[in-house]
Amino acid sequence: MIHGAHVIVFSKDAEADRAFFRDVLGFQSVDAGHGWLIFAVPPTEAAIHPTEKAGSHVAADGQSLLGAVVYLMCDDLDAEIKRLSAKKVKCSAVKTERWGITTTIRLPSGGGLGLYQPKHPTAIDLRRE
């Protein structure tokens, strides 16, 4: 039985982004060795969207891996932006989409991490039987 998912976030400055996940977002972690932190993240859901191009990463067997975009979810985007601003985190302008209200958090590496308040039903509270 599948019991979880492991999300890999690629970064140009992994040390700084790990510190951001730990110190700013407050995610707890385990050290897998040599300072390689694996973070506990909030409950997660997955949505499959169509795309025209294959993923940019290749598995050991040469097969293309799926690409992914990470969005953190919150109940009150304005309050979360204020909480992050107090920690000197920059967020992009807020956009309202059909599916939610969004912003992008700028990580220390320069990469972006989506943050949104969903307007759609979520699968977070579903439980496996």
Backbone as ProteinMPNN parsed JSONL, in Angstrom:
{"seq_chain_A": "MIHGAHVIVFSKDAEADRAFFRDVLGFQSVDAGHGWLIFAVPPTEAAIHPTEKAGSHVAADGQSLLGAVVYLMCDDLDAEIKRLSAKKVKCSAVKTERWGITTTIRLPSGGGLGLYQPKHPTAIDLRRE", "coords_chain_A": {"N_chain_A": [[0.835, -1.175, 0.0], [0.573, 2.217, -0.83], [1.886, 4.75, 1.143], [2.526, 7.413, 1.337], [3.934, 10.44, -0.123], [6.871, 11.648, -1.697], [8.192, 14.673, -2.172], [10.32, 16.388, -4.304], [12.206, 19.255, -4.262], [13.889, 21.239, -6.402], [16.762, 23.262, -6.185], [18.801, 26.183, -6.572], [20.243, 27.055, -4.466], [20.362, 25.16, -2.14], [20.952, 24.95, 0.636], [20.192, 27.48, 1.715], [17.472, 27.511, 1.024], [16.58, 25.281, 2.433], [16.932, 26.224, 5.044], [15.031, 28.252, 4.976], [12.615, 26.775, 4.708], [12.715, 25.493, 7.175], [13.095, 27.588, 9.157], [11.464, 29.82, 8.473], [9.009, 28.883, 7.306], [8.521, 27.004, 9.211], [8.567, 24.223, 9.096], [9.049, 20.98, 10.303], [11.838, 18.672, 10.39], [13.783, 15.771, 9.395], [17.134, 14.615, 9.58], [18.637, 13.194, 6.961], [21.199, 12.483, 6.745], [24.422, 13.935, 6.518], [23.474, 16.569, 6.676], [21.315, 16.655, 4.992], [18.215, 17.55, 4.78], [14.937, 16.322, 5.296], [11.717, 17.293, 4.988], [8.747, 17.435, 6.967], [5.705, 18.017, 5.609], [2.641, 19.929, 5.26], [-0.604, 18.231, 5.108], [-1.253, 16.795, 1.911], [-2.381, 17.123, -1.477], [-2.922, 15.929, -4.828], [-3.083, 17.034, -8.165], [-3.745, 16.34, -11.544], [-2.641, 17.786, -14.414], [-2.985, 18.605, -17.888], [-0.244, 18.666, -20.255], [2.029, 19.846, -22.776], [4.683, 19.148, -23.009], [7.198, 16.794, -21.969], [8.415, 15.814, -18.676], [11.301, 17.359, -17.083], [13.21, 15.873, -15.862], [15.001, 12.791, -15.58], [14.528, 9.36, -14.965], [16.403, 6.618, -13.448], [16.201, 4.517, -15.238], [16.055, 5.771, -17.659], [13.606, 6.748, -18.411], [11.331, 9.48, -18.774], [10.531, 11.629, -16.09], [7.59, 12.815, -14.409], [6.782, 16.281, -14.511], [6.412, 18.865, -12.018], [4.644, 21.323, -10.056], [4.789, 23.179, -7.122], [2.426, 24.228, -4.839], [1.694, 25.774, -1.851], [-1.016, 25.573, 0.426], [-3.523, 27.638, 1.943], [-5.913, 28.898, 4.373], [-6.493, 31.592, 4.605], [-5.309, 33.848, 2.678], [-4.471, 36.571, 2.776], [-3.87, 36.928, 5.531], [-1.789, 35.081, 5.769], [0.137, 36.164, 4.062], [0.704, 38.522, 5.478], [1.812, 37.352, 7.798], [4.111, 36.165, 6.709], [5.368, 38.437, 5.656], [6.112, 39.741, 7.997], [8.278, 38.26, 8.62], [10.061, 39.079, 6.814], [9.678, 38.069, 4.233], [9.237, 38.107, 0.781], [6.427, 38.454, -1.292], [4.708, 37.904, -4.362], [2.501, 40.008, -6.358], [-0.952, 39.681, -5.578], [-3.147, 37.475, -7.209], [-6.334, 36.816, -8.514], [-7.775, 33.887, -9.398], [-9.909, 31.621, -11.219], [-9.921, 29.283, -9.754], [-8.721, 29.905, -7.322], [-7.106, 32.202, -4.969], [-4.027, 33.653, -5.45], [-0.448, 33.854, -4.823], [3.105, 34.274, -5.109], [5.786, 33.03, -3.315], [8.989, 34.228, -2.758], [11.907, 32.422, -2.665], [15.058, 32.106, -0.838], [16.953, 31.215, -2.711], [16.103, 32.341, -5.021], [14.214, 31.064, -6.429], [10.705, 30.33, -6.952], [7.786, 29.714, -4.954], [4.593, 28.558, -4.991], [1.672, 29.895, -3.418], [-1.554, 29.573, -2.209], [-5.042, 30.335, -1.69], [-7.499, 28.183, -1.858], [-10.435, 28.083, -3.967], [-11.838, 25.996, -4.759], [-13.221, 22.676, -4.098], [-11.288, 20.71, -1.84], [-9.056, 17.881, -1.445], [-7.922, 17.382, 0.939], [-9.088, 16.601, 3.409], [-9.996, 14.054, 2.934], [-9.991, 10.61, 3.666], [-8.119, 7.588, 3.525], [-9.511, 4.38, 3.259]], "CA_chain_A": [[0.0, 0.0, 0.0], [1.306, 3.491, -0.84], [1.586, 5.436, 2.407], [2.931, 8.807, 1.317], [4.582, 10.95, -1.328], [8.112, 12.362, -1.428], [8.302, 15.768, -3.135], [11.687, 16.901, -4.436], [12.257, 20.654, -4.699], [15.225, 21.527, -6.918], [17.138, 24.614, -5.784], [20.156, 26.643, -6.877], [20.877, 27.286, -3.167], [19.617, 24.23, -1.286], [21.166, 25.277, 2.055], [19.357, 28.636, 2.072], [16.062, 27.141, 0.93], [16.296, 24.393, 3.575], [16.792, 27.098, 6.212], [13.746, 28.928, 4.803], [11.571, 25.808, 5.053], [12.821, 25.226, 8.618], [13.006, 28.763, 10.029], [10.387, 30.733, 8.102], [7.76, 28.145, 7.195], [8.347, 26.241, 10.445], [8.411, 22.798, 8.834], [9.988, 20.113, 11.015], [12.574, 17.825, 9.451], [14.734, 14.769, 9.857], [18.394, 14.692, 8.851], [18.877, 11.917, 6.297], [22.646, 12.313, 6.697], [25.217, 15.001, 5.9], [22.699, 17.796, 6.62], [20.279, 16.537, 3.97], [16.971, 17.586, 5.538], [13.674, 15.916, 4.681], [10.725, 18.037, 5.751], [7.34, 17.068, 7.092], [4.899, 19.095, 5.026], [1.22, 19.784, 5.581], [-1.301, 17.244, 4.268], [-1.04, 17.112, 0.509], [-3.227, 16.532, -2.502], [-2.289, 15.995, -6.149], [-3.971, 17.243, -9.31], [-3.052, 16.03, -12.789], [-2.986, 18.768, -15.44], [-2.38, 18.269, -19.179], [0.91, 19.459, -20.681], [2.512, 19.507, -24.114], [6.054, 18.641, -23.0], [7.512, 15.835, -20.911], [9.171, 16.33, -17.541], [12.691, 17.719, -17.367], [14.109, 14.979, -15.151], [14.992, 11.439, -16.122], [14.738, 8.297, -13.979], [17.579, 5.773, -13.667], [15.977, 3.659, -16.406], [15.999, 6.6, -18.851], [12.245, 7.244, -18.623], [11.076, 10.851, -18.336], [9.702, 11.763, -14.894], [6.595, 13.874, -14.483], [7.115, 17.586, -13.956], [5.478, 19.257, -10.96], [4.695, 22.667, -9.491], [4.347, 23.095, -5.731], [1.668, 25.319, -4.232], [1.236, 25.59, -0.486], [-2.403, 26.014, 0.532], [-3.881, 28.263, 3.215], [-7.32, 29.285, 4.479], [-6.614, 33.053, 4.556], [-4.084, 34.286, 1.999], [-4.043, 37.88, 3.29], [-3.239, 36.726, 6.841], [-0.52, 34.367, 5.571], [1.077, 37.131, 3.489], [1.12, 39.381, 6.598], [2.703, 36.564, 8.652], [5.38, 36.024, 5.994], [5.983, 39.774, 5.566], [6.733, 40.01, 9.298], [9.545, 37.523, 8.604], [10.817, 39.672, 5.697], [9.5, 37.259, 3.031], [8.583, 38.839, -0.298], [5.41, 37.744, -2.063], [4.303, 38.616, -5.579], [1.151, 40.58, -6.323], [-2.014, 38.684, -5.455], [-3.995, 37.314, -8.39], [-7.528, 36.003, -8.303], [-8.049, 32.963, -10.493], [-11.171, 30.895, -11.065], [-9.714, 28.188, -8.801], [-8.186, 30.355, -6.045], [-6.398, 33.475, -4.847], [-2.647, 33.185, -5.462], [0.751, 34.672, -4.796], [4.322, 33.467, -5.17], [6.788, 33.331, -2.291], [10.342, 34.194, -3.314], [12.834, 31.712, -1.782], [16.399, 32.699, -0.84], [17.673, 30.827, -3.925], [15.542, 33.066, -6.15], [13.1, 30.28, -6.952], [9.389, 30.684, -6.449], [6.938, 28.68, -4.374], [3.227, 29.032, -5.044], [0.865, 29.913, -2.2], [-2.889, 29.986, -2.601], [-6.264, 30.071, -0.936], [-8.347, 27.561, -2.878], [-11.868, 28.326, -4.075], [-12.399, 24.71, -5.175], [-13.176, 21.648, -3.058], [-9.964, 20.095, -1.721], [-9.036, 16.477, -1.03], [-7.132, 17.322, 2.17], [-9.763, 15.907, 4.505], [-10.382, 12.695, 2.569], [-9.196, 9.58, 4.351], [-8.112, 6.26, 2.901], [-10.195, 3.362, 4.082]], "C_chain_A": [[0.883, 1.244, 0.0], [0.9, 4.253, 0.412], [2.004, 6.9, 2.43], [3.506, 9.194, -0.022], [5.828, 11.719, -0.898], [8.267, 13.405, -2.527], [9.734, 16.264, -3.132], [11.616, 18.323, -4.986], [13.696, 20.924, -5.134], [15.552, 22.992, -6.678], [18.563, 24.928, -6.213], [20.932, 26.958, -5.603], [20.116, 26.462, -2.122], [19.766, 24.56, 0.201], [20.235, 26.411, 2.497], [17.878, 28.274, 2.03], [15.668, 26.147, 2.027], [16.091, 25.22, 4.847], [15.457, 27.833, 6.158], [12.595, 27.994, 5.198], [11.545, 25.566, 6.564], [12.455, 26.464, 9.443], [11.82, 29.679, 9.727], [9.044, 30.007, 8.03], [7.483, 27.284, 8.426], [8.139, 24.75, 10.239], [9.47, 22.015, 9.609], [10.665, 19.19, 10.016], [13.34, 16.729, 10.176], [15.984, 14.946, 9.006], [18.674, 13.307, 8.281], [20.368, 11.617, 6.182], [23.307, 13.462, 5.98], [24.423, 16.308, 5.751], [21.593, 17.802, 5.584], [18.944, 16.433, 4.686], [15.789, 17.14, 4.694], [12.576, 16.475, 5.571], [9.371, 17.349, 5.8], [6.563, 18.257, 6.561], [3.436, 18.88, 5.395], [0.584, 18.693, 4.715], [-1.321, 17.73, 2.825], [-2.098, 16.461, -0.369], [-2.508, 16.674, -3.833], [-3.363, 16.178, -7.206], [-3.158, 16.977, -10.567], [-3.561, 16.989, -13.861], [-2.338, 18.352, -16.762], [-1.196, 19.181, -19.484], [1.338, 18.993, -22.061], [3.908, 18.897, -24.105], [6.271, 17.72, -21.809], [8.288, 16.506, -19.795], [10.629, 16.559, -17.89], [13.683, 16.817, -16.655], [13.92, 13.553, -15.645], [15.294, 10.444, -15.008], [15.955, 7.464, -14.359], [17.428, 4.893, -14.907], [15.835, 4.443, -17.709], [14.618, 7.154, -19.157], [12.122, 8.674, -18.1], [10.179, 10.824, -17.106], [8.705, 12.894, -15.094], [7.146, 15.18, -13.924], [6.081, 17.947, -12.892], [5.698, 20.714, -10.57], [4.139, 22.55, -8.086], [3.632, 24.387, -5.344], [1.374, 24.92, -2.791], [-0.173, 26.159, -0.419], [-2.648, 26.632, 1.9], [-5.353, 28.647, 3.195], [-7.529, 30.786, 4.309], [-5.313, 33.614, 3.978], [-3.582, 35.619, 2.541], [-3.311, 37.735, 4.629], [-1.885, 36.037, 6.687], [0.532, 35.299, 4.975], [1.588, 38.07, 4.587], [2.098, 38.642, 7.512], [4.084, 36.426, 8.0], [6.108, 37.365, 5.89], [6.694, 40.141, 6.866], [8.074, 39.302, 9.42], [10.407, 37.942, 7.42], [10.764, 38.826, 4.426], [8.732, 38.077, 2.005], [7.606, 37.914, -1.025], [5.069, 38.578, -3.285], [2.922, 39.239, -5.37], [0.132, 39.44, -6.268], [-2.839, 38.682, -6.736], [-5.19, 36.454, -8.006], [-7.779, 35.199, -9.568], [-9.398, 32.306, -10.239], [-11.074, 29.883, -9.926], [-9.153, 28.628, -7.45], [-7.52, 31.713, -6.117], [-4.933, 33.127, -4.621], [-1.611, 34.282, -5.268], [1.924, 33.718, -4.963], [5.279, 33.958, -4.1], [8.15, 33.235, -2.961], [11.261, 33.534, -2.289], [14.209, 32.367, -1.834], [17.202, 32.376, -2.101], [17.222, 31.626, -5.145], [14.37, 32.323, -6.774], [11.786, 30.722, -6.328], [8.634, 29.474, -5.926], [5.524, 29.244, -4.354], [2.558, 28.96, -3.678], [-0.526, 30.35, -2.625], [-3.954, 29.584, -1.602], [-7.248, 29.492, -1.941], [-9.804, 28.006, -2.797], [-12.589, 27.016, -4.403], [-12.434, 23.734, -4.0], [-11.77, 21.05, -3.019], [-10.103, 18.65, -1.235], [-8.319, 16.292, 0.306], [-7.788, 16.476, 3.255], [-10.249, 14.502, 4.154], [-9.465, 11.708, 3.276], [-9.256, 8.279, 3.565], [-8.801, 5.281, 3.825], [-9.432, 2.075, 4.032]], "O_chain_A": [[1.849, 1.311, 0.761], [-0.287, 4.388, 0.708], [1.846, 7.564, 3.455], [3.562, 8.383, -0.946], [5.832, 12.366, 0.149], [8.454, 13.054, -3.692], [10.3, 16.531, -2.071], [11.036, 18.561, -6.045], [14.617, 20.845, -4.321], [14.724, 23.866, -6.933], [19.427, 24.052, -6.219], [22.152, 27.113, -5.649], [19.337, 26.995, -1.333], [18.795, 24.458, 0.95], [19.572, 26.31, 3.529], [17.114, 28.684, 2.903], [14.532, 26.175, 2.5], [15.183, 24.946, 5.631], [14.815, 28.018, 7.192], [11.701, 28.394, 5.944], [10.474, 25.449, 7.159], [11.601, 26.391, 10.327], [11.236, 30.253, 10.647], [8.059, 30.455, 8.617], [6.343, 26.88, 8.659], [7.593, 24.077, 11.113], [10.652, 22.357, 9.57], [10.141, 18.948, 8.929], [13.518, 16.761, 11.394], [15.907, 15.374, 7.854], [18.92, 12.36, 9.028], [20.757, 10.611, 5.589], [22.817, 13.921, 4.949], [24.661, 17.071, 4.815], [20.994, 18.845, 5.323], [18.572, 15.356, 5.151], [15.654, 17.526, 3.533], [12.512, 16.168, 6.762], [8.91, 16.764, 4.819], [6.751, 19.383, 7.021], [3.042, 17.784, 5.793], [1.162, 18.279, 3.71], [-1.396, 18.93, 2.56], [-2.634, 15.4, -0.05], [-1.573, 17.467, -3.947], [-4.422, 15.553, -7.147], [-1.989, 17.359, -10.638], [-4.75, 17.009, -14.179], [-1.239, 17.797, -16.752], [-1.148, 20.324, -19.029], [1.039, 17.868, -22.464], [4.296, 18.215, -25.054], [5.614, 17.85, -20.776], [8.762, 17.632, -19.947], [11.133, 16.018, -18.875], [14.891, 16.983, -16.827], [12.833, 13.161, -16.069], [16.202, 10.657, -14.205], [16.478, 7.592, -15.466], [18.42, 4.56, -15.554], [15.531, 3.861, -18.75], [14.473, 7.956, -20.08], [12.741, 9.029, -17.097], [9.189, 10.093, -17.069], [8.954, 13.821, -15.864], [7.903, 15.166, -12.953], [4.986, 17.384, -12.878], [6.788, 21.262, -10.733], [3.121, 21.89, -7.877], [4.165, 25.485, -5.501], [0.856, 23.831, -2.546], [-0.492, 27.116, -1.123], [-2.059, 26.211, 2.896], [-5.97, 28.716, 2.131], [-8.612, 31.218, 3.915], [-4.341, 33.828, 4.703], [-2.38, 35.78, 2.748], [-2.262, 38.344, 4.838], [-0.936, 36.373, 7.396], [1.702, 35.225, 5.35], [2.778, 38.382, 4.623], [3.093, 39.217, 7.954], [5.105, 36.559, 8.673], [7.33, 37.419, 6.022], [7.75, 40.774, 6.845], [8.915, 39.695, 10.228], [11.362, 37.253, 7.062], [11.698, 38.857, 3.625], [7.699, 38.67, 2.319], [7.915, 36.762, -1.328], [5.132, 39.807, -3.249], [2.271, 39.023, -4.348], [0.342, 38.373, -6.846], [-3.185, 39.733, -7.275], [-5.059, 35.484, -7.26], [-7.969, 35.749, -10.653], [-9.958, 32.431, -9.15], [-12.052, 29.657, -9.213], [-9.107, 27.825, -6.518], [-7.387, 32.3, -7.191], [-4.618, 32.38, -3.695], [-1.863, 35.462, -5.512], [1.751, 32.499, -4.957], [5.548, 35.154, -3.991], [8.431, 32.26, -3.659], [11.387, 34.024, -1.167], [14.502, 33.108, -2.773], [18.042, 33.174, -2.518], [17.879, 31.596, -6.186], [13.618, 32.896, -7.562], [11.767, 31.403, -5.303], [8.823, 28.353, -6.399], [5.284, 30.296, -3.762], [2.847, 28.067, -2.881], [-0.685, 31.359, -3.311], [-3.802, 28.657, -0.806], [-7.776, 30.218, -2.783], [-10.335, 28.268, -1.718], [-13.816, 26.946, -4.331], [-11.742, 23.949, -3.005], [-11.133, 20.902, -4.061], [-11.134, 18.259, -0.688], [-8.131, 15.161, 0.754], [-7.108, 15.716, 3.945], [-10.851, 13.831, 4.992], [-8.277, 11.978, 3.452], [-10.294, 7.914, 3.013], [-8.671, 5.368, 5.046], [-9.837, 1.093, 4.654]]}, "name": "protein", "num_of_chains": 1, "seq": "MIHGAHVIVFSKDAEADRAFFRDVLGFQSVDAGHGWLIFAVPPTEAAIHPTEKAGSHVAADGQSLLGAVVYLMCDDLDAEIKRLSAKKVKCSAVKTERWGITTTIRLPSGGGLGLYQPKHPTAIDLRRE"}
